[in-house]
XYZ file of C-alpha atoms in Angstrom:
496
model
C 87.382 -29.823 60.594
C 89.152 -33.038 59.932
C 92.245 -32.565 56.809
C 93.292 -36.399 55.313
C 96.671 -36.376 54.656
C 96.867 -38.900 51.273
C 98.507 -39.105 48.536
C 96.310 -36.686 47.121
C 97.857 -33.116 45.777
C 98.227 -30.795 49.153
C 97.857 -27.257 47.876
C 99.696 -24.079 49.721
C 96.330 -22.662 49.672
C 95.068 -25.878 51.769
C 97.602 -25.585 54.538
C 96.794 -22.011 54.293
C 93.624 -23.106 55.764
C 94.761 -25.844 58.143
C 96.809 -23.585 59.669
C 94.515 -20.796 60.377
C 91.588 -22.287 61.079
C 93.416 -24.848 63.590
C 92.430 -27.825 61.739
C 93.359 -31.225 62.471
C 94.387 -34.082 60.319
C 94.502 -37.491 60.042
C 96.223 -40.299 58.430
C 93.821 -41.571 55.494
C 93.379 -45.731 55.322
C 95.640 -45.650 52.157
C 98.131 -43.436 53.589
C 98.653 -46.047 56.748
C 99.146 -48.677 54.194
C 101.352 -47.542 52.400
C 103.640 -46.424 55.575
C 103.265 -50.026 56.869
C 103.712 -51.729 53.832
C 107.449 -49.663 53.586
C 108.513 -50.657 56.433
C 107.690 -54.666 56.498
C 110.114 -54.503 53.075
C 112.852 -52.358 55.154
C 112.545 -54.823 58.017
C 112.542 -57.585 55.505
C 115.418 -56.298 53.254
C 117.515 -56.381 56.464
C 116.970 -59.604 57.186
C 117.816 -60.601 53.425
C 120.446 -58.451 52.440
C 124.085 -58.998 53.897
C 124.934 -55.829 51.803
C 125.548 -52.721 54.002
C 122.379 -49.915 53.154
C 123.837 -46.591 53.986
C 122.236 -45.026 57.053
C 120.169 -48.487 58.025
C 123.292 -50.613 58.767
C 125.877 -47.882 57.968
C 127.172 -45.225 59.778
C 125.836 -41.280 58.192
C 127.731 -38.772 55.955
C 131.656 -39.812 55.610
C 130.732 -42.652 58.194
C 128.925 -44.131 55.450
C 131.555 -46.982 54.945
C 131.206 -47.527 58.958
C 129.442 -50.739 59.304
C 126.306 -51.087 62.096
C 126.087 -54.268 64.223
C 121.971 -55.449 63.950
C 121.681 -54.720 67.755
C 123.044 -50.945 67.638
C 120.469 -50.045 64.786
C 118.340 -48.592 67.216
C 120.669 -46.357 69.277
C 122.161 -45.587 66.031
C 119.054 -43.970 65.217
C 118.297 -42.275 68.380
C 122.606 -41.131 68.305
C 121.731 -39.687 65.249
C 118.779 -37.258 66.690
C 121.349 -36.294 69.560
C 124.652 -35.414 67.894
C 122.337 -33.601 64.764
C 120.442 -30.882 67.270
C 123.165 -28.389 67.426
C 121.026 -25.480 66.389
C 121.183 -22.205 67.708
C 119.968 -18.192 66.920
C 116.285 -17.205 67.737
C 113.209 -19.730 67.479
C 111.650 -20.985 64.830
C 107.820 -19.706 65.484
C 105.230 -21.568 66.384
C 103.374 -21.470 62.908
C 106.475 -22.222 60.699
C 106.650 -25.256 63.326
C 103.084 -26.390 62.131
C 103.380 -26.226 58.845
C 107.036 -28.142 59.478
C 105.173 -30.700 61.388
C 102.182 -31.131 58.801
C 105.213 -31.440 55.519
C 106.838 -34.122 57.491
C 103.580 -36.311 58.242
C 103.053 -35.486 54.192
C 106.132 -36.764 53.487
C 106.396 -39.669 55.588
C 102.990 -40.461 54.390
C 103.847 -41.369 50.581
C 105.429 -44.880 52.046
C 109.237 -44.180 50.504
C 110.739 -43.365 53.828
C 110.529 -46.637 56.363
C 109.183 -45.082 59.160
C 106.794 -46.965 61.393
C 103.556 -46.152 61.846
C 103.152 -45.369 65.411
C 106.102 -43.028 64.473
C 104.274 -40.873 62.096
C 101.004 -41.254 64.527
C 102.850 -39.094 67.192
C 104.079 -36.184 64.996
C 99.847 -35.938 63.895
C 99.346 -36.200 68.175
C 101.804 -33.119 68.115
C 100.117 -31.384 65.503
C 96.427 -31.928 66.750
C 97.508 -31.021 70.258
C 99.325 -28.155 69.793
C 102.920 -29.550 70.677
C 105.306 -27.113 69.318
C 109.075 -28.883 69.227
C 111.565 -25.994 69.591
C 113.290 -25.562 67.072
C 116.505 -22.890 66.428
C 116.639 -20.838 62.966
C 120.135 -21.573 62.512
C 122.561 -24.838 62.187
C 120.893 -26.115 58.610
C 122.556 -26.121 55.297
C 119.522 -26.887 53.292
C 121.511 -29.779 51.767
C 121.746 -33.277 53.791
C 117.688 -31.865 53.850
C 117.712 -29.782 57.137
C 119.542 -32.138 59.694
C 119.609 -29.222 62.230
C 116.608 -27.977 62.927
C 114.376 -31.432 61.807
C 116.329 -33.212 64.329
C 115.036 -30.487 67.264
C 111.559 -31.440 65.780
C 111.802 -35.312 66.028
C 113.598 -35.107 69.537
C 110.650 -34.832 70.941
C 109.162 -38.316 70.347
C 111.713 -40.012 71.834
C 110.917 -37.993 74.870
C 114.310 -35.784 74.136
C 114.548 -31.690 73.663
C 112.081 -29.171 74.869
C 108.356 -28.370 73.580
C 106.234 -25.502 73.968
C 102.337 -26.648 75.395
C 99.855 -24.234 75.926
C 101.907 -21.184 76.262
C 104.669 -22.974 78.058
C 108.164 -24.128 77.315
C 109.148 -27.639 78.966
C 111.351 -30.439 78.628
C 109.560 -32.903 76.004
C 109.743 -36.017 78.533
C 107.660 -33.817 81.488
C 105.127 -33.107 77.932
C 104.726 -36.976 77.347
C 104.083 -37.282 80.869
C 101.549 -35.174 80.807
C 99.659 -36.682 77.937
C 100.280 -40.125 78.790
C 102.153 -40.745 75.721
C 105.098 -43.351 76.033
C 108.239 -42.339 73.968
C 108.627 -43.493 70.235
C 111.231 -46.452 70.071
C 113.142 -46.205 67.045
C 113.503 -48.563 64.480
C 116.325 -49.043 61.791
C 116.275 -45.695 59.358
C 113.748 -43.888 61.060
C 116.444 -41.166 62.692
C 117.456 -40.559 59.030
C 113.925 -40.371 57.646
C 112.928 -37.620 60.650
C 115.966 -35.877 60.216
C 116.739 -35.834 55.889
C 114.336 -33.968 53.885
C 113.326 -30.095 53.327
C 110.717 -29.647 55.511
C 112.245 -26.568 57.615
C 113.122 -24.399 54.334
C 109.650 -25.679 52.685
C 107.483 -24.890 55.668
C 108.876 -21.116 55.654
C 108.499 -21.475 52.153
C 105.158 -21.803 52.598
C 105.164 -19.380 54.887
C 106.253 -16.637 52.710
C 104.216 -17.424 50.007
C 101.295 -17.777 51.883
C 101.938 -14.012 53.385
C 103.692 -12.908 50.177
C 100.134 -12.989 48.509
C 98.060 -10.794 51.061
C 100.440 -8.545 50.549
C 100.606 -8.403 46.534
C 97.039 -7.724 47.635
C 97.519 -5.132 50.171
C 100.341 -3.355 47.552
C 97.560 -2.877 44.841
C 95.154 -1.413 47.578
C 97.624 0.722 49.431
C 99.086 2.046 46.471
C 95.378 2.831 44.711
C 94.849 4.973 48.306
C 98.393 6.461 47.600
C 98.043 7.567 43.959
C 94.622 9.205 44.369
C 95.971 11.260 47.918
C 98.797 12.659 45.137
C 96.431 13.533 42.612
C 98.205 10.704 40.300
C 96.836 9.705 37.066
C 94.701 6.544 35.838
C 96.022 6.538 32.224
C 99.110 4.346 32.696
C 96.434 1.462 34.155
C 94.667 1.460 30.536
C 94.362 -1.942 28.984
C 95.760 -1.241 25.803
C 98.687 0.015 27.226
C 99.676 -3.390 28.732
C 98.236 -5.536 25.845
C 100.884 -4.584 23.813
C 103.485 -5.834 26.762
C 101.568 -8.853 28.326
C 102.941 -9.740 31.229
C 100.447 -11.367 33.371
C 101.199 -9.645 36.445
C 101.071 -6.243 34.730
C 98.404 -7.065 32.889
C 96.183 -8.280 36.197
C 97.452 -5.212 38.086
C 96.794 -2.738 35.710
C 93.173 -4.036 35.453
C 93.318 -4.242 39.552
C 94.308 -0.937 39.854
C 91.555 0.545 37.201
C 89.157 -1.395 39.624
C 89.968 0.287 42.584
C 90.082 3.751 41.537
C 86.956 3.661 39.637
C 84.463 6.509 40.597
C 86.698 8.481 42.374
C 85.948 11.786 42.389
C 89.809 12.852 42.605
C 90.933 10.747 39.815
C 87.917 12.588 37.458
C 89.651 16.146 38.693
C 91.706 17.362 35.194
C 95.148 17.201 36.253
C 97.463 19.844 34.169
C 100.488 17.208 34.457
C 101.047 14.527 32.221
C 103.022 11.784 34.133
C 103.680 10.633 37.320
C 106.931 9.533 39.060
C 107.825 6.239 38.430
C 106.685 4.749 41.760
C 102.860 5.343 40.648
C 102.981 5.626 36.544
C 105.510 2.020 36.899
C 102.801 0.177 39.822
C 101.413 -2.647 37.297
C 105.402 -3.364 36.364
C 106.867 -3.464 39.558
C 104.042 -4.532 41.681
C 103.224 -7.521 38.135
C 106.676 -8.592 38.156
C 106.721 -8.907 41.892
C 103.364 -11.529 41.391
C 104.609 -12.711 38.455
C 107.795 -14.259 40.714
C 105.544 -15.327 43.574
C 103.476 -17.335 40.861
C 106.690 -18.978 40.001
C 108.279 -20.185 43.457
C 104.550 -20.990 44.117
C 104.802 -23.679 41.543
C 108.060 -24.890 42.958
C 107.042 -25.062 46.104
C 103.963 -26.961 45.264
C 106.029 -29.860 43.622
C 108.455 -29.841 46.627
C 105.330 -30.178 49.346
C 104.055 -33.106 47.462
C 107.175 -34.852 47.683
C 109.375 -37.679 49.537
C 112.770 -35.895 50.103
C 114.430 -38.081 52.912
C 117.552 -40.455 52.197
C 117.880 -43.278 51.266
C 114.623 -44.012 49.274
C 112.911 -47.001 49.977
C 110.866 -48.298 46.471
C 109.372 -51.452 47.851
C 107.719 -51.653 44.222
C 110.851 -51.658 42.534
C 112.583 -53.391 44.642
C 114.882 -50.790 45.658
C 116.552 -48.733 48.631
C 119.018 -46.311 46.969
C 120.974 -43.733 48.349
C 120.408 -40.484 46.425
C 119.929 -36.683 46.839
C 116.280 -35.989 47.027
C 117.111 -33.897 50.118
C 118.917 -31.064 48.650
C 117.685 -28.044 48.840
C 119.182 -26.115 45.783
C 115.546 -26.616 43.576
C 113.872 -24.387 46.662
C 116.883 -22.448 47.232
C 116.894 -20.384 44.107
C 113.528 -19.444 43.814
C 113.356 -18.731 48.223
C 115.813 -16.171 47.038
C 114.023 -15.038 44.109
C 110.585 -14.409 45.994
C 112.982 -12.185 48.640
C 113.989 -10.358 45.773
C 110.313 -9.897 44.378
C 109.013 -8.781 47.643
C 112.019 -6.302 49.137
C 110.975 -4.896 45.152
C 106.708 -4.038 47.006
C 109.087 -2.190 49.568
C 110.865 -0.636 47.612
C 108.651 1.499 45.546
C 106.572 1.842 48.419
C 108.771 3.971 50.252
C 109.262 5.782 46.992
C 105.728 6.314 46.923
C 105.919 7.897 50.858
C 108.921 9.708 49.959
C 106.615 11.443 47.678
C 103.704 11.842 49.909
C 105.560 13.964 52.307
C 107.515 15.748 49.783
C 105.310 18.795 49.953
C 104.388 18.499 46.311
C 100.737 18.253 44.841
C 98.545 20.488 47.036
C 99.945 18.286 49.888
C 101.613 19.930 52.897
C 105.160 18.946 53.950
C 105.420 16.001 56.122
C 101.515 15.650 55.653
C 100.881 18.029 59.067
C 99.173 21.167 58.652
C 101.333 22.876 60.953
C 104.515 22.237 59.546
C 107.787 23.499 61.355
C 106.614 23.781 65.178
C 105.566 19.709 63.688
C 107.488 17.469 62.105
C 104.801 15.456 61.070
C 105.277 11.971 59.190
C 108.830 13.094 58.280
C 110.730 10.277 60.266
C 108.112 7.446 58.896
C 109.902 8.171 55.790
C 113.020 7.458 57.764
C 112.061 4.427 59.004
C 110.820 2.687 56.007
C 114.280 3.718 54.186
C 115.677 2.183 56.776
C 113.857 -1.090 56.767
C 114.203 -1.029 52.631
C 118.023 -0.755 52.938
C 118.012 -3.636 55.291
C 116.031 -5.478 53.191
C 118.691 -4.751 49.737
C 121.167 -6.734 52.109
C 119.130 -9.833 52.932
C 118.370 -10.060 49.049
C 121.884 -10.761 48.533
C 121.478 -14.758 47.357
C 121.965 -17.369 49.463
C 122.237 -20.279 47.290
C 125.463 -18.834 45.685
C 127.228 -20.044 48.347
C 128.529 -23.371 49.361
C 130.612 -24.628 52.479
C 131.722 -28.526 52.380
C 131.042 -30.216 55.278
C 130.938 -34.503 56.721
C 134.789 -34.243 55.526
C 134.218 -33.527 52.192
C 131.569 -36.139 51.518
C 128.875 -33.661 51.354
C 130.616 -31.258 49.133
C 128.094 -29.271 47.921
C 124.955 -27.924 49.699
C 121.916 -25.245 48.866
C 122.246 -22.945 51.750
C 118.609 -23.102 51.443
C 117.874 -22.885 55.240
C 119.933 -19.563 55.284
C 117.434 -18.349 51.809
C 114.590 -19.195 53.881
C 115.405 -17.660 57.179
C 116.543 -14.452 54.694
C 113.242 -14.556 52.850
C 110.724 -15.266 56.309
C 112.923 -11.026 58.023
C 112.054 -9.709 53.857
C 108.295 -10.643 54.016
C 108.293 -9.044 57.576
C 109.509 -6.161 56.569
C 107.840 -5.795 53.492
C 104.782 -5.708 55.665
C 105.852 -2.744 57.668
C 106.756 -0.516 54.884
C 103.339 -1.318 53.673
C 102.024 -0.185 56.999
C 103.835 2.669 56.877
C 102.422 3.437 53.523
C 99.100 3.132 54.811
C 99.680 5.298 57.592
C 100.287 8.103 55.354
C 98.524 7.505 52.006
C 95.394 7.500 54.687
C 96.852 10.900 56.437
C 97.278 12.325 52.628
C 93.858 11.486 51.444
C 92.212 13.316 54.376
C 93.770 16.494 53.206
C 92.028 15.990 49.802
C 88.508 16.688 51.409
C 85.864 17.069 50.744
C 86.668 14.990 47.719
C 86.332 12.001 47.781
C 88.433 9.118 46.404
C 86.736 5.425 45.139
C 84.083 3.364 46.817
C 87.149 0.933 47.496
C 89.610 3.247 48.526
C 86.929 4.841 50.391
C 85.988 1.934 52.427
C 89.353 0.881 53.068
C 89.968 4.493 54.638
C 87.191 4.165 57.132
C 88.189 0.628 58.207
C 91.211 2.263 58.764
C 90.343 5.156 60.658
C 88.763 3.184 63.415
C 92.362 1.655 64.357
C 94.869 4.764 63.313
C 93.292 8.320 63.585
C 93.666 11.197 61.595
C 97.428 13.397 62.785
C 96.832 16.958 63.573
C 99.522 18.079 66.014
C 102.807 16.088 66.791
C 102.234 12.689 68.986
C 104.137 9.508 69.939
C 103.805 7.632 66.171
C 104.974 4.167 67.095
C 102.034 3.032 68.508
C 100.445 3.864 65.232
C 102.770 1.896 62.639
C 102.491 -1.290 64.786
C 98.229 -0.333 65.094
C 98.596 -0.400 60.841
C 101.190 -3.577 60.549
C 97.723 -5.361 63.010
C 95.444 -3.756 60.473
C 97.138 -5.395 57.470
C 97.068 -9.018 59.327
C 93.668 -8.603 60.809
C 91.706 -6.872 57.812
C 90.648 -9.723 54.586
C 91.896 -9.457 51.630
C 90.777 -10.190 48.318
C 93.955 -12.244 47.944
């Protein structure tokens, strides 16, 4: 399938789909217009104006007052791509690079920018062919847009940097050799329009979100498999409980849970308790709150995706190129750190809710073995999940509190939204696995619950589950298992 890119509204959800179904895109008719059309104004503004335009005939951050002769514009630009690719730290994975690629061609495509055409043609080459620039986590500070690692992306078209193509990693210029493509010559402002913008922090953005909602889903479905292997109770999910405190998260996963534990057989058993521990009685709050934020940033993100946010912006209908800050990060910066927040809040009732699993309470034997003592059981999967929870506390601490001045004090102030982002991508991650982990032993506890049986949902989920992680009867090597259940959670659909 074939994805326009327009000025039509690009949803998360869409990418969502370009992404894993490896479509490719295009540029639409009006899209190429309006790319072309910028750029014949740039060219012709230079021409006209004797006036310097920061970053077309100037010199970039505190060089700004640096004046460019007409026949350095070009290595200006390509100077520019050079000096800016100083990033370092682990890769930037191949799918974050995608959706990178796809937000720039988005942005590029609105006509505000001055790039040329065949410019913005090569990054959609990269994207339909697989061309993965590599790019380094580290060196942005979310605030000149992500100079850093954007500049490792756009290297590439001048035949600069390193790309991975079809499993391998080699030096761009052997990759346009290969293809037959001849390397992009830069125009005035182009450098500045590859390398300004937020399209590293919005593409893990996306990212997160995209993730962040199968695994809302996978919370509800775990937890549902959880509360009915403890013998917990289905009152606190009743709808006039949460009417009176509407939240809509709650609300939805009060009603979600209720849906999932209907017709079990365990949750009909008369229980001679009254309440639950927090970490099941308190699931619609904590797991509704946690949506309830991911709805939020979603919205954000959805403005930012559907924007230009390069420097400066170039208004042929107004008549206007004007220097501005459309590429700071702090309006993604906040709420990157408030989704971490949300979802490192899934983890951590989750390993409440294993903490109680094992604890030997319930009917349940300790550590969920029936031998317990000459077996340890699933005691240490308790360990590891506190573990990965406590690491995750520390990476919610906020990026986009901080500030470092940098460009000699000309760019005084910056988001620190590249750090959120790279902060938010490790939280999702491990949310997952403490999720898995969950699984792992909600599944274990429900088997010891025969021969009742729990919902058709919960039910069904079980057996899926069984035919990748098997029932534990005597001691055995349990990594294998917890990264056989993270697989599960990426490999099973949701209802997300």
């Amino acid at each position: 399938m074939i994805h326009q890119i327009s000025a039509e509204h690009l949803t998360i959800e869409r990418i969502g789909q370009i992404i894993s179904n490896g479509w490719k895109i295009e540029l639409s008719d009006d899209a190429r217009s309006r790319i072309v059309r910028c750029r014949e104004y740039l060219d012709k503004k230079i021409a006209q104006t004797k006036s310097p335009i920061y970053g077309v005939t100037t010199g970039f951050g505190s060089l700004c007052n640096v004046s460019i002769g007409k026949d350095h514009l070009a290595q200006l630009q390509i100077n520019l791509m050079m000096s800016h690719a100083c990033g370092t730290g682990d890769r930037v994975p191949n799918e974050i690079v995608k959706i990178m690629l796809l937000l720039k061609v988005q942005s590029l495509s609105y006509g505000y920018s001055g790039c040329k055409l065949d410019t913005v043609e090569r990054l959609v080459d990269f994207f339909n062919n697989d061309v993965f620039p590599i790019v380094y986590m580290q060196g942005s500070l979310g605030a000149s847009g992500d100079l850093v690692p954007l500049a490792h992306l756009s290297l590439p078209l001048v035949g600069l940097g390193e790309v991975e193509y079809e499993g391998r990693v080699m030096p761009a210029a052997e990759l346009l050799q290969l293809k037959g493509w001849t390397p992009i010559q830069l125009a005035s402002k182009e450098g500045l329009a590859l390398l300004n913008g937020t399209q590293n922090m919005s593409a893990f953005a996306v990212w997160a979100l995209i993730n962040s909602r199968r695994l809302c889903d996978w919370a509800d479905r775990i937890a549902a498999m959880s509360l009915d292997a403890y013998c917990g109770l289905v009152e606190p999910f009743t709808d006039a409980v949460h009417l009176v405190r509407p939240h809509k998260g709650q609300l939805a996963t009060a009603r979600r849970m209720r849906q999932l534990l209907q017709g079990s057989q365990i949750g009909e058993k008369p229980k001679s308790y009254v309440q639950d521990p927090y970490s099941f009685r308190c699931i619609p709050q904590v797991h509704g709150a946690a949506r309830d934020t991911m709805d939020y940033v979603r919205s954000v993100i959805d403005v930012e995706i559907n924007s230009a946010t390069d420097n400066p912006t170039v208004c042929p209908d107004d008549d206007l190129i004007i220097s501005a800050g459309n590429f700071h990060g702090e309006p993604i910066a906040l709420p990157m750190d408030f989704l971490a927040i949300g979802m490192s809040e899934l983890a951590n009732i989750s390993e409440r809710r294993i903490y109680k699993l094992i604890s030997g309470t319930r009917g349940l034997p300790s550590f969920l073995v029936a031998n317990p003592g000459v077996n340890s059981g699933f005691m240490i999967t308790q360990y590891t999940a506190a573990s990965v929870v406590s690491l995750n506390k520390s990476l919610c601490t906020p990026s986009s509190v901080d500030s470092i001045p940098s460009s000699q004090g000309q760019e005084d102030h910056v988001s620190m939204g590249a750090n959120a982002a790279i902060k938010l991508y490790k939280v999702v991650l491990n949310t997952e696995r403490v999720l898995a982990i969950e699984l792992f032993n909600a599944a274990q506890a429900l088997d010891f619950r025969r021969p009742l049986k729990s919902s058709p949902a919960v039910e069904s989920l079980h057996e899926a589950y069984r035919h990748v992680v098997p029932f534990i009867v005597n001691d055995e090597v349990m990594y294998p298992h917890i990264a056989a259940s993270v697989q599960f959670l990426r490999e099973q659909p949701c209802d997300c």
